[in-house]
mmCIF file of C-alpha atoms and ligand atoms in Angstrom:
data_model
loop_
_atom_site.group_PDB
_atom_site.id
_atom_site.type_symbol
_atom_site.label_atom_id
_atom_site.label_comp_id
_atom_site.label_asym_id
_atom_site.label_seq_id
_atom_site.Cartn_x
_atom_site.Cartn_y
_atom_site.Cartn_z
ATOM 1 C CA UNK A 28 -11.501 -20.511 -17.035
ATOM 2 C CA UNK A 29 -12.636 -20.933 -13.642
ATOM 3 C CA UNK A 30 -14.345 -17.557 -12.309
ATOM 4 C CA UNK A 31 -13.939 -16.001 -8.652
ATOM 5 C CA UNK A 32 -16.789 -15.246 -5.924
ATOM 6 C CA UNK A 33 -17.440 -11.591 -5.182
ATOM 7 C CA UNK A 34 -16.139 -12.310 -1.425
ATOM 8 C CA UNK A 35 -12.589 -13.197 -2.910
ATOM 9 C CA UNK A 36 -12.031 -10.442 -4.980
ATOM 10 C CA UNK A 37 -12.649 -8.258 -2.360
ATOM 11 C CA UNK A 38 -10.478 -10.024 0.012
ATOM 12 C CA UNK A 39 -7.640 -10.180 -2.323
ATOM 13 C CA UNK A 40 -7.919 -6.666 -3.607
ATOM 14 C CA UNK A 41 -7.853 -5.589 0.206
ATOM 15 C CA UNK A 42 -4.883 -7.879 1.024
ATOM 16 C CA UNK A 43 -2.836 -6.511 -1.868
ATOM 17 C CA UNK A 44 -3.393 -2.982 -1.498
ATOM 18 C CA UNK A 45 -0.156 -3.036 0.739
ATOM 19 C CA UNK A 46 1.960 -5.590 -0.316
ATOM 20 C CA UNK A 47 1.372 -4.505 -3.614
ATOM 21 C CA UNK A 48 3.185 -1.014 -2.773
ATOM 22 C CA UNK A 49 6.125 -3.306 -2.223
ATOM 23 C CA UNK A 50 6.326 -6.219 -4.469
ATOM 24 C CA UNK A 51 10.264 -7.313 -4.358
ATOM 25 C CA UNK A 52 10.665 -7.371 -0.575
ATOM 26 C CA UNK A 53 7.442 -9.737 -0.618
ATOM 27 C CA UNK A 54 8.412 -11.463 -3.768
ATOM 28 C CA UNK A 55 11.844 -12.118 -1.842
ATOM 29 C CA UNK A 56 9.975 -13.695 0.997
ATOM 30 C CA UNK A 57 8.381 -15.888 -1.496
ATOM 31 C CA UNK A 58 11.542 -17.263 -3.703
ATOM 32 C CA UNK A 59 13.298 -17.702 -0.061
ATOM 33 C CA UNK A 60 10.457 -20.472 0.845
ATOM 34 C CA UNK A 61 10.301 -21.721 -1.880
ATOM 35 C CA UNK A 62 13.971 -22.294 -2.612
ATOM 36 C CA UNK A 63 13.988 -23.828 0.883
ATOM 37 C CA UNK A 64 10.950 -26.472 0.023
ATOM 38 C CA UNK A 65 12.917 -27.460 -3.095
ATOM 39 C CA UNK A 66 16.614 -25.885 -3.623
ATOM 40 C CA UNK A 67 17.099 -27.672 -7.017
ATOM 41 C CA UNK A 68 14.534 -25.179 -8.479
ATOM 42 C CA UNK A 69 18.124 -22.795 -7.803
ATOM 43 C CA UNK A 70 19.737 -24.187 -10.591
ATOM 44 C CA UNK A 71 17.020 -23.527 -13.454
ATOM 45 C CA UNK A 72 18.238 -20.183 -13.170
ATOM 46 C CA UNK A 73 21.519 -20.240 -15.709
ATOM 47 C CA UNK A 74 23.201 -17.391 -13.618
ATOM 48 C CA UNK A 75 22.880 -19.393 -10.589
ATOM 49 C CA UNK A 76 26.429 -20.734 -10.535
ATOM 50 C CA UNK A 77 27.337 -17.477 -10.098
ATOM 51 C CA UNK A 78 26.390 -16.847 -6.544
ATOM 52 C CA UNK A 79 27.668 -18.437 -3.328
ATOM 53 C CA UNK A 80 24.564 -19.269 -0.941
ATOM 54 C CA UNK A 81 20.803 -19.172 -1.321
ATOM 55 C CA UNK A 82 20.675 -15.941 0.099
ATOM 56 C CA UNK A 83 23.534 -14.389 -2.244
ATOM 57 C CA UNK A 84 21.113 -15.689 -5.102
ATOM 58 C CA UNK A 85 18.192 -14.064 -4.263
ATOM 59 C CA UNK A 86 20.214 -10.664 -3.374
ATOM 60 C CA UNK A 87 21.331 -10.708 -7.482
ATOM 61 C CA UNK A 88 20.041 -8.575 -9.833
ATOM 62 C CA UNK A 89 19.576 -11.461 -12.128
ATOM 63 C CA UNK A 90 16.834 -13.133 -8.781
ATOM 64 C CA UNK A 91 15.403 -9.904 -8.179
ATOM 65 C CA UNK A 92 14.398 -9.099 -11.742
ATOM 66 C CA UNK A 93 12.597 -12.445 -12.301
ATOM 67 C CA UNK A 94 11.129 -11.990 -8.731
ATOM 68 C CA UNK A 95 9.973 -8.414 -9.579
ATOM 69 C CA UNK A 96 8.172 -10.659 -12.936
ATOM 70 C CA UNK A 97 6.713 -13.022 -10.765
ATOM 71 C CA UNK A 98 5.503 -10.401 -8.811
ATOM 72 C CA UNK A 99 4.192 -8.204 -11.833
ATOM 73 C CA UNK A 100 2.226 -11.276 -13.037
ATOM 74 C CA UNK A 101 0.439 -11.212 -9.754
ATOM 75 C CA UNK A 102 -0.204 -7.977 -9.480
ATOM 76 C CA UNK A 103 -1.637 -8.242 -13.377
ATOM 77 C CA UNK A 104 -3.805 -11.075 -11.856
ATOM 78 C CA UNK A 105 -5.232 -8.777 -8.878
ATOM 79 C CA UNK A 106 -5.965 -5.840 -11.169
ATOM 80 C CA UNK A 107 -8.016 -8.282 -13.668
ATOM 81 C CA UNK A 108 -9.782 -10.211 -11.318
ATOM 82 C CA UNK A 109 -13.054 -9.406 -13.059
ATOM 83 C CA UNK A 110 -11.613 -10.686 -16.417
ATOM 84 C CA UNK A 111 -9.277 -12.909 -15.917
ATOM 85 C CA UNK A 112 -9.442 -14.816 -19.124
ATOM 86 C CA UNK A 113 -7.833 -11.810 -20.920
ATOM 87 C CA UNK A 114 -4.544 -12.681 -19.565
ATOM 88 C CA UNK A 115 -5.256 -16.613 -20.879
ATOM 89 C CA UNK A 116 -2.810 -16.003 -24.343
ATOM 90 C CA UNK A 117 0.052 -13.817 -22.140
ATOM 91 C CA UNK A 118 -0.302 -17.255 -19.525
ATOM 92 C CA UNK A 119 -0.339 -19.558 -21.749
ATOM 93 C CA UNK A 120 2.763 -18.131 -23.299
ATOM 94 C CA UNK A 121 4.791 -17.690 -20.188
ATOM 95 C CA UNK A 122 4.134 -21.837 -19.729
ATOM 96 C CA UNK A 123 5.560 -22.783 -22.767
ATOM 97 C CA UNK A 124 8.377 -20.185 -21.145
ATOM 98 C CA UNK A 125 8.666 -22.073 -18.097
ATOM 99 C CA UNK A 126 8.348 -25.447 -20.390
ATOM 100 C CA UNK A 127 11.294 -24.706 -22.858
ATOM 101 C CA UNK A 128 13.310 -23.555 -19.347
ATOM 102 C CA UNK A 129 12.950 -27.023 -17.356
ATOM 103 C CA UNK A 130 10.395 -25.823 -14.703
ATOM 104 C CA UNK A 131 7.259 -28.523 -14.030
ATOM 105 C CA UNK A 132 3.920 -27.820 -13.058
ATOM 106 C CA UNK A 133 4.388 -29.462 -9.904
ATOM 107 C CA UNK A 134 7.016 -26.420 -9.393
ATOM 108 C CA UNK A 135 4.278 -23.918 -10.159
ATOM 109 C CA UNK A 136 2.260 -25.347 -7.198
ATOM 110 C CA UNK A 137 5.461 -24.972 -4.982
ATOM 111 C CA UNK A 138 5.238 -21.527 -5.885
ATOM 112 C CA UNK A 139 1.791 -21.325 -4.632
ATOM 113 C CA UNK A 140 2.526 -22.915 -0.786
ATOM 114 C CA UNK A 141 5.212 -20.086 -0.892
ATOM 115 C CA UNK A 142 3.257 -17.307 -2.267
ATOM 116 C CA UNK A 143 0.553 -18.656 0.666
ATOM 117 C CA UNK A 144 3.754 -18.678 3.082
ATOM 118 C CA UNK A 145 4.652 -15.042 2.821
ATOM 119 C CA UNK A 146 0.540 -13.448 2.557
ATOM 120 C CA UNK A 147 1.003 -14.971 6.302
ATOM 121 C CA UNK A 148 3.947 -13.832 7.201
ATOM 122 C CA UNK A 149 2.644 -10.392 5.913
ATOM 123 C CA UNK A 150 -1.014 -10.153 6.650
ATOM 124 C CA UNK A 151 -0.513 -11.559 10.467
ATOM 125 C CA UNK A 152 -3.909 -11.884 11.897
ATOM 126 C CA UNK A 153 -5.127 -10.714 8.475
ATOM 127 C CA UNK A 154 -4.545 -13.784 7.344
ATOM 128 C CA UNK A 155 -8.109 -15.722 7.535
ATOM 129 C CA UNK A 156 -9.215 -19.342 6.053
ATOM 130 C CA UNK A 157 -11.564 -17.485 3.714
ATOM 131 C CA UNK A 158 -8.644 -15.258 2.885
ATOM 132 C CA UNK A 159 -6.464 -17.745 2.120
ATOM 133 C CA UNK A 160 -8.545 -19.806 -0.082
ATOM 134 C CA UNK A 161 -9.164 -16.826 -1.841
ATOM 135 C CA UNK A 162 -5.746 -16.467 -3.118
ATOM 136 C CA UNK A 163 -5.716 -20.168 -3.576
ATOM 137 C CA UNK A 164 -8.535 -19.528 -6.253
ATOM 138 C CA UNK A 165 -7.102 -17.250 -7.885
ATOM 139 C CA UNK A 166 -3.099 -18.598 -8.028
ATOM 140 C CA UNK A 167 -5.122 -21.612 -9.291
ATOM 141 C CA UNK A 168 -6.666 -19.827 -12.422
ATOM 142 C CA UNK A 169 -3.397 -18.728 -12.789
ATOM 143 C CA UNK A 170 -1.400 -21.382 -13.065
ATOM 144 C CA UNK A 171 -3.636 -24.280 -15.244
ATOM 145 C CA UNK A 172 -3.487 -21.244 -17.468
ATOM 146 C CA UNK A 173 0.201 -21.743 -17.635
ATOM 147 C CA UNK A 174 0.482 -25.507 -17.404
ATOM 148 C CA UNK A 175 -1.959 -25.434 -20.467
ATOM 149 C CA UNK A 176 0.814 -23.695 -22.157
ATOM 150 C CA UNK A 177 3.331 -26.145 -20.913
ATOM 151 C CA UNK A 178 1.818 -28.973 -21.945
ATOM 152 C CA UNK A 179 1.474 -27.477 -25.373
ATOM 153 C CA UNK A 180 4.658 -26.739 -26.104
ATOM 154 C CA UNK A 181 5.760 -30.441 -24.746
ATOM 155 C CA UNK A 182 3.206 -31.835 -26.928
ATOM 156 C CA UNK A 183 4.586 -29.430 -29.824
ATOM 157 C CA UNK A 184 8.197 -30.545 -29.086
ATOM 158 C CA UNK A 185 6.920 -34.507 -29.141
ATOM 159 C CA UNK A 186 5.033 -33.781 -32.970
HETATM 160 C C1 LIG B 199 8.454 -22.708 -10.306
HETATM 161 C C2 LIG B 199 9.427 -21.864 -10.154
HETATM 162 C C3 LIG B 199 9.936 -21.016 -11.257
HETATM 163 C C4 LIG B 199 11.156 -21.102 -11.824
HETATM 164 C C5 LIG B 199 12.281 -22.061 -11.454
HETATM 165 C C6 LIG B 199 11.197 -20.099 -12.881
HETATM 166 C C7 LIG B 199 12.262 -19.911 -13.719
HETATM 167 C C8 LIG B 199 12.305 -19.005 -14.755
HETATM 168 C C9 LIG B 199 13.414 -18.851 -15.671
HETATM 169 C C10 LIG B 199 14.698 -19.705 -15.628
HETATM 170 C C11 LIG B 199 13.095 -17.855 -16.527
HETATM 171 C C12 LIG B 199 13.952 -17.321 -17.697
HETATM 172 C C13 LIG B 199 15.045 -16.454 -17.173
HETATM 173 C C14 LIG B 199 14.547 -15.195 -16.449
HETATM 174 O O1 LIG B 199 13.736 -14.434 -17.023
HETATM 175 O O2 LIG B 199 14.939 -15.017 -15.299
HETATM 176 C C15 LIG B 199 11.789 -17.354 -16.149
HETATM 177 C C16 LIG B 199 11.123 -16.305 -16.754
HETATM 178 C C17 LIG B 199 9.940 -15.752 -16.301
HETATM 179 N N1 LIG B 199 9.189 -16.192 -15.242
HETATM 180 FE FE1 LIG B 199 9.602 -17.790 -14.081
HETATM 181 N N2 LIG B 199 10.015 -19.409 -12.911
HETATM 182 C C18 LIG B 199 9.206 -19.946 -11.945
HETATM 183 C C19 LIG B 199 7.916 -19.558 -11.659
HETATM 184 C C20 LIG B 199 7.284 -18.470 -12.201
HETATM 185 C C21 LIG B 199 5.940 -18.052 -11.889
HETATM 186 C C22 LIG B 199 5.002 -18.789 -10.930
HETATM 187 C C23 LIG B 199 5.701 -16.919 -12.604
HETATM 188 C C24 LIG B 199 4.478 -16.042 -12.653
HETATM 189 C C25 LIG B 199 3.364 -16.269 -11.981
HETATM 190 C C26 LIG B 199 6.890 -16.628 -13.381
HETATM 191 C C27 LIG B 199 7.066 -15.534 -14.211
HETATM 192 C C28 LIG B 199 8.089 -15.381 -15.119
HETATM 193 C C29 LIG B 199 8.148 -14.343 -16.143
HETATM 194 C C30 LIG B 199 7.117 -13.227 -16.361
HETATM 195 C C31 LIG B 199 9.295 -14.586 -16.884
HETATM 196 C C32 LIG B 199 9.786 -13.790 -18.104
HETATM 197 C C33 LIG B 199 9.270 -14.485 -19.351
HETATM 198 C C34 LIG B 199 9.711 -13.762 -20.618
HETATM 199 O O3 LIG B 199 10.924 -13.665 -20.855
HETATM 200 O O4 LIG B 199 8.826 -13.323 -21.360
HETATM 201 N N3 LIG B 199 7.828 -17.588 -13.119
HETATM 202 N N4 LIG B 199 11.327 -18.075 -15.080
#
């Protein structure tokens, strides 16, 4: 696992401090990009059907729960950033989640430009090159923990 400099951890702890105070209004900022780069990630979600528009969706409580994960996972991410490879078996695991569910690891990049999308909509002038790479680095670690677990369990489901 790929290890962060001393500058990024500082500049994502200090970016975080606020919008970790309020992850689902954030986390809503995020799904609504990212459902607007690629709306067929929508129907993944089984309870989809359910809802009218995009915007109904992410105003469910079904959205908003898996939101408030996403946004847990994150937050788990910021408040290990020392030892991030302690999280490797719960991301590995979450993967093979996102395997077994029809998500691909291109998706999980998606999820990165959007994540990206709503630090600047957030942070304003906060929002730096170094700063942004920063969070790049880390969503990075992040996810090729998790599409190591999705490629398992494909390779699993092909044995
Ligand atoms: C690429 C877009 C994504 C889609 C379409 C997606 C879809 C899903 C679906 C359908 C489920 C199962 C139903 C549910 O719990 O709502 C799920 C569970 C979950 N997702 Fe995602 N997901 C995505 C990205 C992510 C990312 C990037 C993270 C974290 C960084 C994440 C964290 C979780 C967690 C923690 C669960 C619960 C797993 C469990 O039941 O143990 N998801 N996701």
């Amino acid at each position: 696992m790929e290890k962060l400099s001393g500058k990024d951890k500082e500049l994502i702890r200090g970016s975080w401090e606020s919008l970790g105070k309020n992850k689902v209004p954030h986390g809503v900022i995020m799904f609504s990009r990212l459902f607007e780069l690629d709306p067929a990630l929508l129907s993944l979600f089984h309870y989809s059907p359910n809802c009218g528009s995009t915007q109904d969706c992410l105003s469910s409580p079904e959205f908003l729960e898996h939101v408030t994960k996403v946004m847990l996972v994150i937050d788990a991410a910021v408040s290990h950033l020392d030892d991030l490879h302690s999280l490797e078996d719960f991301l590995l695991n979450l993967g093979r989640k996102h395997q077994a569910v029809g998500v691909n690891t291109q998706s999980f990049a998606m999820v990165g430009e959007s994540l990206l999308y709503m630090l600047q909509c957030s942070l304003g002038q906060a929002y730096t090159a170094p700063l942004r790479q920063a969070w790049l680095n880390m969503y990075s670690i992040v996810v090729a923990a998790m599409s190591r677990g999705w490629a398992k369990n494909g390779e699993d489901k092909a044995d």
